[in-house]
XYZ file of C-alpha atoms in Angstrom:
543
model
C 33.920 9.784 14.594
C 36.325 7.484 12.756
C 33.885 4.607 13.208
C 31.032 6.697 11.736
C 33.187 7.687 8.759
C 34.198 4.063 8.212
C 30.540 3.019 8.186
C 29.940 5.253 5.159
C 32.619 3.494 3.108
C 32.224 0.342 1.042
C 34.994 -1.715 -0.530
C 35.015 -3.613 -3.802
C 37.695 -5.967 -5.160
C 38.106 -5.435 -8.902
C 39.697 -8.108 -11.079
C 42.082 -6.377 -13.508
C 42.882 -9.547 -15.456
C 46.281 -11.044 -16.219
C 49.359 -8.799 -16.265
C 50.551 -8.760 -19.922
C 54.162 -7.724 -19.344
C 56.747 -6.805 -16.751
C 58.138 -8.838 -13.845
C 54.599 -9.993 -12.895
C 53.636 -11.108 -16.428
C 51.121 -13.938 -16.449
C 49.894 -13.405 -12.899
C 46.383 -12.153 -12.051
C 46.090 -8.581 -10.722
C 43.472 -7.095 -8.407
C 42.722 -3.678 -6.960
C 40.602 -2.559 -4.031
C 38.138 0.245 -4.740
C 36.841 2.278 -1.776
C 33.628 4.224 -2.213
C 31.207 6.270 -0.190
C 27.790 4.717 0.014
C 24.362 6.079 0.795
C 24.180 6.578 4.570
C 21.636 4.613 6.555
C 19.755 7.824 7.169
C 17.000 6.267 9.270
C 19.596 5.379 11.901
C 20.253 9.057 12.674
C 17.174 11.249 12.574
C 17.313 14.934 13.451
C 14.483 15.606 15.878
C 13.801 19.111 14.550
C 12.601 17.694 11.222
C 10.217 15.368 13.051
C 8.862 18.422 14.877
C 8.546 20.260 11.554
C 6.444 17.455 10.139
C 4.195 17.482 13.187
C 3.892 21.280 12.895
C 2.566 20.870 9.357
C 0.176 18.194 10.564
C -1.228 20.169 13.495
C -1.523 23.437 11.563
C -3.693 21.673 8.997
C -5.537 19.485 11.507
C -6.785 22.105 13.990
C -10.363 21.530 12.857
C -10.073 17.828 13.640
C -9.262 18.778 17.237
C -11.918 21.491 17.743
C -14.952 20.161 15.882
C -15.356 16.978 18.017
C -15.238 19.120 21.190
C -17.938 21.465 19.891
C -20.120 18.549 18.832
C -19.641 16.885 22.235
C -20.623 20.044 24.173
C -23.656 20.728 21.995
C -24.704 17.084 22.210
C -24.493 17.123 25.986
C -26.578 20.318 26.170
C -29.251 18.996 23.814
C -29.272 15.605 25.504
C -30.155 17.165 28.853
C -33.482 18.447 27.484
C -36.607 16.450 26.898
C -38.344 16.500 23.542
C -41.078 18.874 24.754
C -38.547 21.211 26.390
C -36.372 21.229 23.252
C -39.418 21.966 21.057
C -40.630 24.707 23.374
C -37.121 26.241 23.639
C -36.594 26.362 19.882
C -40.035 27.490 18.704
C -40.922 29.522 21.760
C -37.831 31.700 21.505
C -38.142 31.864 17.737
C -41.703 33.101 18.090
C -40.925 35.887 20.541
C -37.459 36.842 19.150
C -37.575 36.266 15.417
C -35.008 39.021 14.741
C -32.425 37.252 16.912
C -32.954 33.956 15.108
C -32.641 35.578 11.682
C -29.517 37.440 12.753
C -28.024 34.207 14.056
C -28.774 32.390 10.792
C -27.272 35.256 8.797
C -24.081 35.228 10.864
C -23.880 31.445 10.559
C -24.326 31.584 6.780
C -21.737 34.343 6.512
C -19.237 32.419 8.646
C -19.675 29.241 6.613
C -19.310 31.189 3.359
C -16.104 32.874 4.531
C -14.713 29.544 5.674
C -15.474 27.853 2.348
C -14.088 30.768 0.328
C -10.919 31.049 2.419
C -10.050 27.380 2.171
C -7.586 26.602 -0.611
C -9.188 24.688 -3.413
C -7.945 21.154 -4.012
C -5.602 20.743 -6.967
C -6.413 17.906 -9.350
C -4.229 16.179 -11.912
C -6.480 15.711 -14.914
C -3.978 13.781 -17.032
C -0.373 13.747 -18.190
C 1.629 12.710 -21.248
C 5.163 11.356 -21.640
C 7.198 11.918 -24.775
C 8.319 8.820 -26.644
C 11.136 9.687 -29.097
C 11.342 8.257 -32.593
C 12.799 4.765 -33.017
C 15.781 6.072 -34.957
C 17.000 7.712 -31.727
C 17.256 4.380 -29.909
C 20.783 3.507 -28.875
C 22.017 0.304 -27.246
C 24.918 0.243 -24.814
C 27.218 -1.303 -27.385
C 26.127 1.206 -30.027
C 26.631 4.043 -27.534
C 30.312 3.155 -27.113
C 30.751 2.508 -30.833
C 29.279 5.889 -31.795
C 31.256 7.652 -29.074
C 34.461 6.078 -30.424
C 33.658 7.076 -34.009
C 32.983 10.665 -32.952
C 36.693 11.039 -32.153
C 35.971 12.988 -28.957
C 37.178 10.392 -26.430
C 40.349 8.456 -25.755
C 40.272 4.739 -24.912
C 40.435 5.305 -21.150
C 37.363 7.553 -21.267
C 35.514 5.056 -23.451
C 36.386 2.190 -21.093
C 35.195 4.212 -18.105
C 31.856 5.009 -19.762
C 31.483 1.372 -20.773
C 31.876 0.251 -17.153
C 29.327 2.827 -16.034
C 26.820 1.631 -18.629
C 27.272 -2.002 -17.601
C 26.283 -1.184 -14.002
C 23.770 1.594 -14.741
C 20.610 -0.499 -15.008
C 19.846 1.063 -18.419
C 18.736 -1.303 -21.179
C 19.381 -1.241 -24.914
C 16.373 0.842 -26.020
C 16.859 4.253 -24.420
C 16.990 7.378 -26.583
C 19.780 9.820 -27.373
C 19.944 12.772 -29.807
C 22.329 11.760 -32.565
C 23.934 15.193 -32.700
C 26.081 14.315 -29.651
C 27.860 11.616 -31.682
C 28.705 13.787 -34.682
C 32.490 13.731 -35.304
C 34.431 16.848 -34.301
C 31.277 18.909 -33.806
C 29.973 20.976 -30.929
C 26.529 19.581 -30.100
C 25.773 22.153 -27.389
C 24.586 24.837 -29.797
C 21.476 26.955 -29.469
C 20.114 25.516 -32.716
C 20.484 21.899 -31.588
C 19.168 22.707 -28.116
C 16.054 24.444 -29.454
C 15.421 21.608 -31.897
C 15.740 18.938 -29.214
C 13.638 20.797 -26.628
C 10.883 21.833 -29.035
C 10.532 18.308 -30.459
C 10.099 16.793 -26.997
C 7.900 19.524 -25.493
C 5.534 19.947 -28.437
C 5.070 16.175 -28.830
C 4.157 15.800 -25.146
C 1.874 18.870 -25.177
C 0.097 17.822 -28.381
C -0.753 14.495 -26.788
C -1.805 16.140 -23.515
C -4.151 18.672 -25.139
C -5.652 15.956 -27.320
C -6.212 13.532 -24.408
C -7.750 16.176 -22.149
C -9.676 17.976 -24.918
C -8.327 21.303 -23.742
C -7.489 24.287 -25.928
C -4.095 25.924 -25.287
C -5.895 29.275 -24.829
C -7.738 27.832 -21.804
C -4.489 27.431 -19.851
C -3.921 30.152 -17.266
C -0.586 29.018 -15.765
C 2.426 27.542 -17.573
C 5.515 26.264 -15.749
C 8.466 24.793 -17.663
C 11.573 23.333 -16.068
C 14.794 22.433 -17.870
C 18.008 22.492 -15.906
C 20.850 23.167 -18.341
C 19.310 24.617 -21.509
C 17.980 28.128 -20.880
C 17.696 30.117 -24.118
C 16.334 33.605 -24.689
C 13.398 33.783 -25.321
C 12.728 31.089 -22.742
C 11.312 27.613 -23.289
C 8.006 28.730 -21.801
C 7.932 31.594 -24.323
C 8.563 29.054 -27.114
C 5.463 27.149 -26.001
C 3.349 30.307 -25.750
C 4.454 31.297 -29.254
C 3.921 27.852 -30.768
C 0.392 27.384 -29.384
C -0.585 31.081 -29.529
C -1.653 31.107 -25.888
C -3.504 34.012 -24.331
C -1.706 37.210 -23.461
C -2.399 37.196 -19.705
C -1.025 33.707 -19.101
C 1.203 33.351 -16.007
C 4.356 31.895 -17.541
C 7.402 30.665 -15.590
C 10.671 29.067 -16.679
C 12.764 27.187 -14.084
C 16.421 26.592 -14.893
C 19.420 25.083 -13.129
C 17.329 23.199 -10.545
C 18.294 19.635 -11.470
C 16.314 16.415 -11.513
C 14.033 17.448 -8.624
C 12.652 20.438 -10.519
C 9.575 18.502 -11.655
C 8.155 18.509 -8.117
C 9.161 22.163 -7.676
C 7.235 23.012 -10.855
C 4.159 21.204 -9.500
C 4.454 23.158 -6.235
C 4.756 26.471 -8.096
C 1.790 25.672 -10.350
C -0.313 24.772 -7.294
C 0.544 28.074 -5.588
C -0.256 30.058 -8.725
C -3.600 28.311 -9.124
C -4.481 29.073 -5.514
C -3.357 32.701 -5.736
C -4.791 33.639 -9.119
C -7.749 31.288 -9.523
C -6.562 30.643 -13.070
C -8.345 27.297 -13.355
C -5.931 25.275 -15.513
C -2.159 24.939 -15.285
C 0.312 23.048 -17.451
C 3.670 21.811 -16.157
C 6.352 20.703 -18.620
C 9.420 18.858 -17.312
C 12.289 18.094 -19.672
C 16.065 18.165 -20.125
C 18.283 18.829 -23.140
C 20.668 15.862 -23.304
C 22.893 17.622 -25.816
C 23.721 20.200 -23.116
C 24.676 17.514 -20.581
C 27.067 15.864 -23.056
C 30.722 16.172 -22.148
C 33.429 15.332 -24.740
C 36.440 15.662 -22.407
C 38.496 13.391 -20.157
C 37.596 14.271 -16.556
C 35.834 11.256 -15.115
C 33.513 13.116 -12.790
C 32.101 14.883 -15.861
C 31.781 11.702 -17.937
C 29.212 10.227 -15.539
C 26.205 12.170 -16.939
C 27.036 10.878 -20.439
C 26.304 7.323 -19.358
C 23.040 8.005 -17.500
C 21.052 10.905 -18.974
C 18.629 10.167 -21.814
C 15.998 12.082 -23.794
C 12.573 12.485 -22.190
C 9.789 14.950 -21.430
C 6.495 14.996 -19.547
C 3.545 17.408 -19.696
C 1.004 17.558 -16.855
C -2.400 19.274 -16.727
C -3.547 20.533 -13.309
C -6.837 22.140 -12.302
C -8.354 23.704 -9.185
C -11.877 23.862 -10.646
C -14.293 21.706 -8.645
C -16.137 20.670 -11.796
C -12.954 18.911 -12.995
C -13.083 16.468 -10.079
C -15.138 13.968 -12.083
C -12.595 13.694 -14.897
C -9.424 14.021 -12.827
C -7.118 11.107 -12.060
C -5.387 12.318 -8.891
C -5.602 14.941 -6.179
C -2.453 16.589 -4.838
C -2.228 16.051 -1.069
C 1.272 17.106 0.007
C 4.450 18.656 -1.357
C 7.505 18.567 0.921
C 10.681 20.289 -0.275
C 14.160 20.031 1.227
C 17.151 22.195 0.280
C 20.682 21.507 1.561
C 22.369 24.304 -0.392
C 23.695 25.946 2.778
C 26.230 23.116 3.047
C 29.216 23.607 0.717
C 29.621 19.896 -0.046
C 25.944 19.591 -0.927
C 26.090 22.745 -3.040
C 29.004 21.437 -5.136
C 27.912 17.797 -5.354
C 26.423 18.422 -8.839
C 28.254 21.366 -10.377
C 28.477 22.734 -13.914
C 31.961 24.001 -14.730
C 34.869 23.813 -17.194
C 37.662 21.267 -17.020
C 41.398 21.902 -17.536
C 40.841 22.199 -21.319
C 37.982 24.672 -20.708
C 35.403 22.133 -21.880
C 32.087 22.679 -20.119
C 30.425 19.774 -18.357
C 28.404 18.634 -15.373
C 30.645 17.386 -12.574
C 29.326 14.683 -10.195
C 31.089 14.651 -6.818
C 32.150 11.520 -4.936
C 30.109 12.867 -2.017
C 26.856 12.713 -3.976
C 25.492 9.560 -2.329
C 26.279 10.791 1.160
C 24.850 14.247 0.465
C 21.761 12.713 -1.106
C 21.293 10.471 1.916
C 21.197 13.416 4.295
C 18.725 15.301 2.072
C 16.512 12.224 1.847
C 16.659 11.774 5.605
C 15.441 15.324 6.175
C 12.714 15.053 3.557
C 11.164 11.775 4.680
C 11.439 12.752 8.351
C 9.365 15.854 7.606
C 6.965 13.930 5.358
C 6.449 11.027 7.779
C 4.052 12.706 10.251
C 1.887 13.888 7.348
C 1.341 10.478 5.768
C 2.151 7.657 8.195
C -0.599 5.978 10.237
C -0.662 6.962 13.900
C 0.642 3.565 15.016
C 3.730 3.906 12.802
C 4.306 7.479 13.966
C 4.092 6.446 17.607
C 6.633 3.637 17.249
C 8.972 5.744 15.138
C 8.775 8.804 17.402
C 9.328 6.645 20.503
C 12.490 5.217 18.939
C 13.771 8.675 17.997
C 13.031 10.017 21.485
C 14.808 7.097 23.111
C 17.939 7.663 21.021
C 17.995 11.365 21.922
C 17.401 10.804 25.634
C 19.750 7.820 25.971
C 22.395 8.204 23.241
C 24.877 5.912 24.979
C 22.423 3.009 25.098
C 21.184 3.620 21.581
C 24.709 3.656 20.154
C 25.703 0.412 21.859
C 25.909 -2.325 19.219
C 23.588 -5.237 19.777
C 23.312 -8.657 18.142
C 20.674 -9.182 15.454
C 17.209 -9.527 16.890
C 13.812 -10.462 15.594
C 11.517 -7.640 14.433
C 9.314 -8.082 17.489
C 12.157 -7.915 20.005
C 11.787 -4.657 21.943
C 15.345 -4.847 23.199
C 16.835 -4.061 19.815
C 18.989 -0.937 19.923
C 18.328 -0.001 16.298
C 15.523 2.554 15.822
C 12.172 1.485 14.464
C 12.030 1.982 10.699
C 8.545 3.167 9.650
C 6.715 0.983 7.186
C 6.106 3.419 4.338
C 4.113 0.725 2.545
C 1.338 1.485 5.045
C 1.319 5.105 3.875
C 1.617 4.537 0.113
C 0.442 1.916 -2.335
C 2.797 3.045 -5.112
C 6.347 4.449 -5.194
C 7.837 6.580 -7.987
C 11.455 7.135 -6.944
C 13.651 9.152 -9.282
C 15.368 6.653 -11.580
C 18.897 8.002 -11.186
C 20.849 4.726 -11.307
C 20.636 1.112 -10.202
C 22.970 1.782 -7.275
C 20.845 4.617 -5.895
C 17.628 2.594 -6.187
C 19.198 -0.354 -4.362
C 20.264 1.846 -1.463
C 16.853 3.493 -1.318
C 15.204 0.104 -1.184
C 17.372 -1.172 1.665
C 17.115 2.020 3.727
C 13.346 2.325 3.417
C 12.701 -1.391 3.851
C 10.925 -1.712 0.494
C 10.408 -4.830 -1.606
C 11.448 -5.352 -5.220
C 7.839 -4.889 -6.326
C 7.727 -1.451 -4.695
C 10.517 -0.132 -6.948
C 9.486 -2.068 -10.031
C 8.248 1.082 -11.789
C 11.494 2.957 -11.066
C 13.707 0.110 -12.297
C 11.557 -0.384 -15.385
C 11.716 3.326 -16.275
C 15.492 3.322 -15.787
C 15.876 0.201 -17.951
C 13.581 1.312 -20.766
C 14.162 5.086 -20.913
C 17.267 5.742 -18.791
C 17.607 8.706 -16.446
C 15.281 11.257 -18.035
C 15.979 13.779 -15.257
C 12.925 15.606 -13.854
C 10.463 13.706 -16.062
C 11.469 10.233 -14.806
C 8.828 10.173 -12.033
C 6.125 10.607 -14.696
C 7.410 7.720 -16.818
C 7.186 5.640 -13.644
C 3.597 6.689 -12.974
C 2.782 5.941 -16.616
C 4.203 2.438 -16.049
C 1.879 1.863 -13.085
C -1.106 3.041 -15.135
C -0.151 0.853 -18.093
C -0.052 -2.121 -15.701
C -3.546 -1.198 -14.473
C -2.453 -1.055 -10.829
C -3.799 2.340 -9.745
C -7.183 2.056 -8.009
C -9.421 4.591 -6.367
C -7.975 5.826 -3.067
C -4.431 4.628 -3.808
C -1.648 6.958 -2.689
C 1.388 7.628 -4.884
C 4.696 8.936 -3.552
C 6.872 10.752 -6.085
C 10.388 11.351 -4.765
C 13.011 13.279 -6.724
C 16.401 14.732 -5.904
C 18.897 16.867 -7.768
C 21.506 19.599 -7.788
C 21.544 22.227 -5.098
C 21.285 19.789 -3.259
C 17.509 19.292 -3.195
C 15.153 16.461 -2.324
C 11.422 16.894 -2.974
C 8.331 14.751 -2.451
C 4.846 14.937 -3.940
C 1.971 12.829 -2.635
C -1.048 12.109 -4.854
C -4.288 10.271 -4.125
C -6.193 8.584 -6.957
C -9.749 9.949 -7.067
C -10.911 7.101 -9.302
C -9.675 3.868 -10.740
C -7.189 4.631 -13.509
C -7.794 2.297 -16.402
C -5.088 1.263 -18.825
C -4.600 4.305 -21.087
C -5.030 4.138 -24.835
C -1.882 6.261 -25.331
C 1.259 5.620 -23.315
C 5.003 5.289 -23.966
C 4.767 1.778 -22.443
C 2.048 0.188 -24.569
C 4.393 -1.596 -26.978
C 6.504 -3.211 -24.232
C 4.549 -3.202 -20.961
C 3.878 -6.964 -21.042
C 7.631 -7.637 -21.201
C 8.274 -6.021 -17.809
C 9.516 -6.742 -15.187
C 10.971 -9.855 -16.878
C 13.022 -7.807 -19.347
C 15.003 -6.133 -16.543
C 16.376 -9.524 -15.466
C 17.282 -10.636 -18.976
């Protein structure tokens, strides 16, 4: 157990510079920082989540197992008859028993109709829009610290801590922040500022979406809005209904307190509502009010969101009408949701509370990476059987089974081996690049993306969209996966049949995946938040 705990720790030697005074004046000083890192979750897979994934697969693939058998039996029966016998059997019986034939055709037509009507309609993504704030809201890392210092809300230790976080965050110098958070001696978390920030972002994204899709707001039957920390009364969804004068029987939902993974949850809810009500069109709006994540105190665990969260919003139009297939971009194939809230450490890993001075903020636990690793492990283990090719599933499942049947052999350390060496004790890591052409991983921080890349065996190109979104726009919470998809479209990389994996995680602790398949080639859009800078990436991230 001690060895397992030690494996989750990483050490870092930090140079503190030259000691200015005291008995050690003039000598260099160092400190050793010990941190928890993201666990190598593919090394320890819980078999029950593999079984859960296969349960989903089999429950949806029963027709694939029965139809070939029926075809084989019917083919064998027909093949045993000659052409004359087959002709005589069909027309002879039809001639003498016409009522039976008509009854059979009626039952067959009825059965096919019931089957078609009972099947859930596919859900299409017609288009989406990402909010690009005004240029006056741009803030560089140096300007961020300068404005924070001038606000008078932070001491030098807090400013130095936020400066170190920014330096390692992976965020560039063009992300956006509401200027109200930097106002001296003022409380930015007011209802007025929150409504102004949320309405500006949501209405800008929705205006673009309705214009691009040529859809009237009154045509929308389902509206789902998610914003974690800002939850006014009337709700944000009610603000949208009021602003666009939507119809009175619209199914409106407002999700709050669900963190950065709420965007996928909103998609899942909108899909269910479309299937249940037959509403036709649904709009999902994912945003976050940065002014309500801002913390002007001294507790370091609450200062972390200051350095990472930035303004952003995305609006998505979904449809389950078959006639929208020809203008849709993607079809939703799978949504897999994982919730670890039953575990106390996971529940408190991202926690809104007051500090010792009763200043409200969002506290980020030291256990966040470890908790996130376990949630990710569960989610991708369940998702794997639904998306991986059979060859990858077979190798992966064989490795998992071996480790459960022979734990002593599997835990024995072995020297590094070549990928083709079957004697390696480490489990086989599935190649998710064979399941997906594009990856949109939640752009939380550079550190999280690096650990995701190493654990999933991905290349730098696979996480290019996530790193670019983090660099250009920062952590925009639940809307970050849409800025990443917009990046891929602006690069012209999405072709017909390509599969996109959107992975998001957030407070609770939750980890959620959405899988989309492109129904046509997505050409470079005429309107995108990336158009003015897309040619500068990925080079700009290395500058």
